[in-house]
């Protein structure tokens, strides 16, 4: 009996082991196929993965936009300076603005002279003291000793001849004498044929390049084409500044390499102007030091080159900073001897209290003042008028 029980138990145990192995074997298969599935659980039937859509053979081309949908086409930039006219010949250029009055801009010079003349005017009669005070006032206004002496001599002769007796009469006579000494040819001349060349000379720092830009703007405002020649090849900033002005006013520009031959630059500018039909070339020049012989010789060469056909030098304009006073007169003498200055541009006249330098230059050198600078704006470079200047400088009696 015992033996039977043992046999039955062993058989049952064997059947249990076989069943267990079969269950384990059925569980291990899915686990190998899908890692991460917890063991010991019956596995659901595995669904087939969804099939991927077949790729397109080529991307489809988007339809071209209609004229209304199309973006605006960028315009090609206009030709830069030196590459051709920025506007057709004969068209009107940029507006310059309203001309300022000398009376409004010569406040400093007028105030100083008025203060110095107060003693002479306040005396009421023309005695020796009045003449001495007038002499001192003119010298302090930077008229200069030699010009002052000549003025006093002429005024005293007029006082004897016309019987002047009061200070107010003296001031009227002074205005007449000053206006007479400042009289001159104010016109900026153009050549009858070929290309007109206006040379601008002067030491560095007087506002020469800015003056050229303002003159170019005024010429463009009346519809005249101009070409700017960056002849100051020793100062890179001068050419860059001139290029900015050319872009601003719509002018041509010819520039060379830094340190290159300024005569070659001016010659090329004349040829370029002739090719594009521009009647005027405004030529910048170097101004390292007016006392240097080599600079003066260089300016003579530039002038000779600029005069070669089709070029014709009609103006040599000396630019002087009015705030330098009598130093400006020294500069004028040096440049006049070297290149035959035809006119003076007196810059920064609004910033000086000594406007008498204009009288000294015109009187001692006989060079007319053609333009004066009265501020930083493009319209602040104006034609000189001796009557307006005298009325603005000399206070009423």
Coordinates of C-alpha atoms in Angstrom, one line a residue:
X1 CA 0.0 0.0 0.0
X2 CA 2.7 2.4 0.9
X3 CA 4.5 1.5 -2.3
X4 CA 1.4 2.3 -4.3
X5 CA 1.1 5.7 -2.7
X6 CA 4.7 6.5 -3.4
X7 CA 4.4 5.6 -7.0
X8 CA 1.3 7.7 -7.5
X9 CA 2.9 10.7 -5.8
X10 CA 6.0 10.4 -8.0
X11 CA 3.8 10.2 -11.1
X12 CA 1.9 13.3 -10.1
X13 CA 5.1 15.2 -9.3
X14 CA 6.5 14.2 -12.7
X15 CA 3.3 15.4 -14.5
X16 CA 3.5 18.7 -12.6
X17 CA 7.1 19.2 -13.6
X18 CA 6.3 18.5 -17.3
X19 CA 3.4 20.9 -17.2
X20 CA 5.5 23.6 -15.7
X21 CA 8.3 23.2 -18.3
X22 CA 5.7 23.5 -21.0
X23 CA 4.2 26.7 -19.6
X24 CA 7.7 28.2 -19.1
X25 CA 8.6 27.4 -22.7
X26 CA 5.4 29.0 -24.0
X27 CA 6.1 32.2 -22.0
X28 CA 9.8 32.6 -23.0
X29 CA 9.1 32.8 -26.7
X30 CA 7.1 36.1 -26.7
X31 CA 9.5 37.5 -24.2
X32 CA 12.4 37.0 -26.6
X33 CA 10.3 38.6 -29.3
X34 CA 9.2 41.6 -27.3
X35 CA 11.7 42.6 -24.6
X36 CA 10.3 44.4 -21.6
X37 CA 7.1 42.3 -21.4
X38 CA 6.6 41.0 -17.8
X39 CA 7.1 37.3 -17.5
X40 CA 4.6 34.9 -16.2
X41 CA 1.6 36.4 -18.1
X42 CA 0.0 35.1 -21.2
X43 CA 0.9 37.2 -24.2
X44 CA -1.7 38.7 -26.4
X45 CA -1.4 38.1 -30.1
X46 CA 1.0 40.5 -31.7
X47 CA -0.5 42.7 -34.3
X48 CA 1.4 43.3 -37.5
X49 CA 3.1 46.8 -37.6
X50 CA 1.4 49.3 -39.8
X51 CA 3.0 49.6 -43.3
X52 CA 4.8 52.8 -44.2
X53 CA 3.4 54.9 -47.1
X54 CA 5.4 54.7 -50.2
X55 CA 7.6 57.8 -50.6
X56 CA 6.9 60.2 -53.4
X57 CA 9.1 59.9 -56.3
X58 CA 9.8 63.7 -56.3
X59 CA 8.6 66.7 -54.4
X60 CA 5.8 68.5 -56.1
X61 CA 6.6 72.0 -57.5
X62 CA 4.6 74.9 -56.0
X63 CA 2.7 76.9 -58.5
X64 CA 4.3 80.2 -59.5
X65 CA 2.9 83.2 -57.7
X66 CA 0.7 85.5 -59.7
X67 CA 1.9 89.1 -60.4
X68 CA -0.2 90.3 -57.5
X69 CA 1.4 87.7 -55.1
X70 CA 5.0 88.1 -56.3
X71 CA 7.3 90.1 -54.0
X72 CA 8.6 93.4 -55.3
X73 CA 11.8 93.2 -57.3
X74 CA 14.7 95.0 -55.7
X75 CA 15.9 97.9 -57.8
X76 CA 19.5 97.8 -58.8
X77 CA 21.6 100.5 -57.1
X78 CA 22.4 103.6 -59.0
X79 CA 25.9 104.2 -60.2
X80 CA 28.3 105.4 -57.6
X81 CA 30.3 108.6 -57.8
X82 CA 32.7 108.6 -60.7
X83 CA 30.7 106.0 -62.6
X84 CA 28.4 108.4 -64.5
X85 CA 25.8 111.1 -63.9
X86 CA 23.6 110.6 -61.0
X87 CA 20.8 112.5 -62.8
X88 CA 20.3 113.6 -66.4
X89 CA 22.2 116.7 -67.5
X90 CA 20.1 119.8 -67.1
X91 CA 17.8 118.5 -64.4
X92 CA 17.5 120.4 -61.2
X93 CA 19.5 119.1 -58.2
X94 CA 18.9 119.2 -54.5
X95 CA 17.3 122.2 -52.8
X96 CA 19.9 124.3 -50.9
X97 CA 17.6 126.2 -48.6
X98 CA 17.0 129.8 -47.7
X99 CA 20.0 132.1 -47.7
X100 CA 20.9 133.4 -44.2
X101 CA 21.4 137.1 -43.6
X102 CA 24.8 138.4 -42.6
X103 CA 23.1 140.6 -40.0
X104 CA 21.8 137.5 -38.3
X105 CA 25.1 135.7 -38.3
X106 CA 27.7 138.4 -37.5
X107 CA 26.6 139.0 -34.0
X108 CA 30.0 138.4 -32.4
X109 CA 31.9 140.7 -34.8
X110 CA 29.3 143.3 -34.6
X111 CA 29.2 143.3 -30.8
X112 CA 32.9 143.6 -30.5
X113 CA 33.2 146.5 -32.9
X114 CA 30.2 148.2 -31.3
X115 CA 31.8 148.0 -27.9
X116 CA 35.1 149.3 -29.2
X117 CA 33.5 152.2 -31.2
X118 CA 31.3 153.2 -28.2
X119 CA 33.9 155.7 -27.0
X120 CA 34.4 157.3 -30.3
X121 CA 30.7 157.5 -31.1
X122 CA 29.7 158.6 -27.6
X123 CA 32.0 161.7 -27.7
X124 CA 29.7 163.3 -30.3
X125 CA 32.5 165.3 -31.8
X126 CA 35.6 164.4 -33.9
X127 CA 38.5 165.3 -31.8
X128 CA 41.9 163.6 -31.4
X129 CA 40.6 161.2 -28.8
X130 CA 37.8 160.0 -31.2
X131 CA 40.3 159.3 -33.9
X132 CA 42.5 157.3 -31.6
X133 CA 39.6 155.2 -30.3
X134 CA 38.5 154.5 -33.9
X135 CA 42.0 153.4 -34.7
X136 CA 42.1 151.0 -31.7
X137 CA 38.6 149.6 -32.6
X138 CA 39.7 148.8 -36.2
X139 CA 42.9 147.1 -35.1
X140 CA 41.1 145.0 -32.5
X141 CA 38.6 144.0 -35.2
X142 CA 41.6 142.5 -37.1
X143 CA 41.5 145.0 -39.9
X144 CA 45.3 145.2 -39.6
X145 CA 47.6 148.0 -38.9
X146 CA 48.4 149.0 -42.5
X147 CA 44.8 148.8 -43.6
X148 CA 43.7 150.7 -40.5
X149 CA 46.3 153.5 -41.2
X150 CA 45.1 153.8 -44.8
X151 CA 41.4 153.9 -43.7
X152 CA 42.1 156.6 -41.1
X153 CA 44.0 158.7 -43.6
X154 CA 41.1 158.5 -46.1
X155 CA 38.5 159.3 -43.4
X156 CA 40.5 162.3 -42.2
X157 CA 40.8 163.6 -45.7
X158 CA 37.0 163.1 -46.2
X159 CA 36.3 164.9 -42.9
X160 CA 38.3 167.9 -44.1
X161 CA 36.8 167.9 -47.5
X162 CA 33.2 167.3 -46.6
X163 CA 33.2 169.1 -43.2
X164 CA 32.4 166.1 -41.1
X165 CA 31.9 167.1 -37.5
X166 CA 29.8 164.4 -35.7
X167 CA 30.5 160.8 -34.8
X168 CA 27.4 159.6 -36.7
X169 CA 28.8 161.2 -39.9
X170 CA 32.1 159.5 -39.2
X171 CA 30.4 156.1 -39.0
X172 CA 28.6 156.7 -42.3
X173 CA 31.9 157.7 -43.9
X174 CA 33.6 154.6 -42.4
X175 CA 30.9 152.4 -44.0
X176 CA 31.5 154.0 -47.4
X177 CA 35.3 153.5 -47.1
X178 CA 34.9 149.9 -46.0
X179 CA 32.5 149.0 -48.8
X180 CA 34.7 150.6 -51.4
X181 CA 37.7 148.5 -50.3
X182 CA 35.6 145.3 -50.3
X183 CA 34.2 145.9 -53.7
X184 CA 35.3 143.4 -56.4
X185 CA 34.2 140.7 -58.9
X186 CA 31.9 138.3 -57.1
X187 CA 31.1 136.1 -60.1
X188 CA 32.3 132.5 -60.3
X189 CA 33.3 132.4 -64.0
X190 CA 32.6 129.6 -66.5
X191 CA 34.7 128.8 -69.5
X192 CA 33.3 129.6 -73.0
X193 CA 34.0 126.0 -74.1
X194 CA 35.4 122.8 -72.7
X195 CA 35.3 121.9 -69.0
X196 CA 35.4 124.7 -66.4
X197 CA 37.8 123.9 -63.5
X198 CA 37.6 125.6 -60.1
X199 CA 40.6 124.8 -57.9
X200 CA 40.2 125.1 -54.2
X201 CA 43.4 125.8 -52.2
X202 CA 44.2 126.4 -48.6
X203 CA 45.8 124.9 -45.5
X204 CA 44.3 121.9 -43.7
X205 CA 41.5 122.5 -41.3
X206 CA 40.0 125.6 -42.9
X207 CA 36.9 123.8 -44.3
X208 CA 38.1 123.4 -47.9
X209 CA 36.5 120.0 -48.5
X210 CA 33.2 121.1 -46.9
X211 CA 33.2 124.2 -49.0
X212 CA 33.6 122.2 -52.2
X213 CA 30.6 120.1 -51.2
X214 CA 28.5 123.1 -50.6
X215 CA 29.5 124.7 -53.9
X216 CA 28.6 121.4 -55.6
X217 CA 25.2 121.4 -54.0
X218 CA 24.5 125.0 -55.1
X219 CA 25.6 124.1 -58.7
X220 CA 23.4 121.1 -58.7
X221 CA 20.5 123.2 -57.4
X222 CA 20.5 125.2 -60.6
X223 CA 20.7 122.1 -62.7
X224 CA 24.4 122.1 -63.5
X225 CA 26.3 118.8 -63.5
X226 CA 29.6 118.7 -61.6
X227 CA 32.5 116.3 -61.1
X228 CA 34.5 116.4 -57.8
X229 CA 38.2 115.7 -58.0
X230 CA 39.7 114.4 -54.8
X231 CA 43.1 116.0 -55.4
X232 CA 44.1 115.9 -51.7
X233 CA 45.6 112.5 -52.0
X234 CA 47.7 112.9 -48.8
X235 CA 44.8 112.9 -46.5
X236 CA 42.5 109.9 -46.9
X237 CA 39.7 111.5 -44.9
X238 CA 39.5 114.3 -47.5
X239 CA 38.6 111.8 -50.3
X240 CA 36.1 110.0 -48.1
X241 CA 34.5 113.2 -47.1
X242 CA 34.3 114.4 -50.7
X243 CA 32.8 111.0 -51.7
X244 CA 30.1 111.5 -49.1
X245 CA 29.3 114.9 -50.6
X246 CA 29.2 113.5 -54.1
X247 CA 26.7 110.9 -53.1
X248 CA 24.6 113.5 -51.2
X249 CA 24.3 115.9 -54.1
X250 CA 24.4 113.5 -57.0
X251 CA 27.8 114.5 -58.4
X252 CA 30.5 112.5 -60.1
X253 CA 33.7 111.8 -58.2
X254 CA 37.2 110.9 -59.3
X255 CA 39.7 109.8 -56.6
X256 CA 43.1 108.2 -56.7
X257 CA 45.3 106.1 -54.4
X258 CA 46.4 107.7 -51.1
X259 CA 49.7 109.4 -51.7
X260 CA 49.2 109.4 -55.4
X261 CA 49.8 112.2 -57.9
X262 CA 47.1 114.8 -57.4
X263 CA 47.7 116.2 -60.9
X264 CA 46.7 112.9 -62.4
X265 CA 43.5 112.8 -60.3
X266 CA 42.5 116.3 -61.6
X267 CA 43.4 115.4 -65.2
X268 CA 41.3 112.2 -64.9
X269 CA 38.4 114.3 -63.5
X270 CA 38.5 116.7 -66.4
X271 CA 38.5 113.8 -68.9
X272 CA 35.6 112.1 -67.0
X273 CA 33.6 115.4 -67.0
X274 CA 34.1 115.8 -70.7
X275 CA 33.0 112.3 -71.4
X276 CA 29.8 112.6 -69.4
X277 CA 29.0 116.1 -70.4
X278 CA 29.5 117.8 -67.1
X279 CA 30.6 121.4 -67.5
X280 CA 32.3 122.0 -64.1
X281 CA 35.0 120.2 -62.1
X282 CA 35.6 121.2 -58.5
X283 CA 39.1 120.2 -57.6
X284 CA 40.3 119.7 -54.0
X285 CA 44.0 120.1 -53.3
X286 CA 46.4 119.3 -50.5
X287 CA 47.0 121.8 -47.8
X288 CA 49.7 120.4 -45.6
X289 CA 51.5 123.7 -44.8
X290 CA 51.4 126.9 -46.8
X291 CA 55.1 127.6 -45.9
X292 CA 56.3 124.4 -47.7
X293 CA 57.9 125.0 -51.0
X294 CA 57.1 121.5 -52.3
X295 CA 53.3 122.1 -51.7
X296 CA 53.4 125.3 -53.7
X297 CA 55.2 123.7 -56.5
X298 CA 52.7 120.9 -56.4
X299 CA 49.8 123.3 -56.7
X300 CA 51.5 125.0 -59.7
X301 CA 51.7 121.6 -61.4
X302 CA 48.0 120.8 -60.6
X303 CA 47.0 124.1 -62.1
X304 CA 49.0 123.4 -65.3
X305 CA 47.5 120.0 -65.7
X306 CA 44.0 121.2 -65.1
X307 CA 44.5 123.8 -67.8
X308 CA 45.1 121.2 -70.5
X309 CA 42.3 120.9 -73.0
X310 CA 39.5 120.3 -72.6
X311 CA 40.1 121.7 -69.1
X312 CA 40.2 125.4 -68.4
X313 CA 40.9 126.8 -64.9
X314 CA 38.6 129.8 -64.4
X315 CA 38.8 130.2 -60.6
X316 CA 41.5 129.5 -58.0
X317 CA 39.6 129.9 -54.7
X318 CA 41.6 130.3 -51.5
X319 CA 39.6 129.0 -48.5
X320 CA 40.5 130.8 -45.3
X321 CA 39.2 130.3 -41.8
X322 CA 38.1 133.7 -40.5
X323 CA 38.8 132.7 -36.9
X324 CA 42.6 132.6 -37.6
X325 CA 42.7 136.4 -38.1
X326 CA 45.9 137.8 -39.4
X327 CA 47.2 134.3 -40.1
X328 CA 44.7 134.2 -42.9
X329 CA 46.3 137.2 -44.5
X330 CA 49.7 135.5 -44.4
X331 CA 48.2 132.4 -46.1
X332 CA 46.5 134.6 -48.7
X333 CA 49.9 136.2 -49.6
X334 CA 51.6 132.8 -50.0
X335 CA 49.0 131.2 -52.1
X336 CA 48.4 134.3 -54.2
X337 CA 52.1 134.4 -55.2
X338 CA 52.2 130.6 -56.0
X339 CA 49.0 130.0 -58.0
X340 CA 47.3 133.3 -58.7
X341 CA 44.3 133.3 -56.4
X342 CA 41.2 134.7 -58.1
X343 CA 38.9 134.8 -55.1
X344 CA 38.6 134.1 -51.4
X345 CA 36.2 131.9 -49.5
X346 CA 36.0 133.1 -45.9
X347 CA 34.6 130.3 -43.7
X348 CA 33.4 130.3 -40.1
X349 CA 32.7 134.0 -40.3
X350 CA 29.8 133.5 -37.9
X351 CA 32.2 132.2 -35.3
X352 CA 34.6 135.0 -35.1
X353 CA 34.5 138.3 -33.3
X354 CA 37.1 139.8 -35.7
X355 CA 35.4 140.2 -39.0
X356 CA 37.8 142.9 -40.1
X357 CA 40.1 140.2 -41.7
X358 CA 37.8 140.4 -44.7
X359 CA 38.7 144.1 -45.1
X360 CA 42.5 143.4 -44.7
X361 CA 42.5 140.6 -47.4
X362 CA 40.5 142.6 -49.9
X363 CA 42.4 145.9 -49.2
X364 CA 46.0 144.6 -49.0
X365 CA 45.9 141.9 -51.7
X366 CA 43.2 143.2 -54.0
X367 CA 41.6 139.7 -54.0
X368 CA 37.8 139.8 -53.9
X369 CA 35.9 137.8 -51.4
X370 CA 33.5 135.7 -53.4
X371 CA 31.9 133.4 -50.8
X372 CA 31.5 133.4 -47.0
X373 CA 30.6 130.6 -44.7
X374 CA 28.0 131.5 -42.0
X375 CA 27.3 128.1 -40.5
X376 CA 27.3 124.3 -40.9
X377 CA 24.3 124.0 -43.2
X378 CA 24.5 123.6 -47.0
X379 CA 22.7 127.0 -47.4
X380 CA 25.2 128.7 -45.1
X381 CA 27.8 129.3 -47.8
X382 CA 26.6 132.5 -49.5
X383 CA 27.8 135.0 -52.0
X384 CA 29.6 137.9 -50.5
X385 CA 27.9 141.3 -50.6
X386 CA 30.1 144.2 -49.4
X387 CA 27.2 146.5 -48.6
X388 CA 25.4 143.9 -46.6
X389 CA 28.6 142.9 -44.8
X390 CA 29.4 146.5 -43.8
X391 CA 25.9 147.1 -42.5
X392 CA 26.1 143.9 -40.5
X393 CA 29.5 144.6 -39.1
X394 CA 29.4 148.4 -38.3
X395 CA 26.7 149.4 -35.8
X396 CA 24.4 152.3 -36.5
X397 CA 25.5 155.6 -35.2

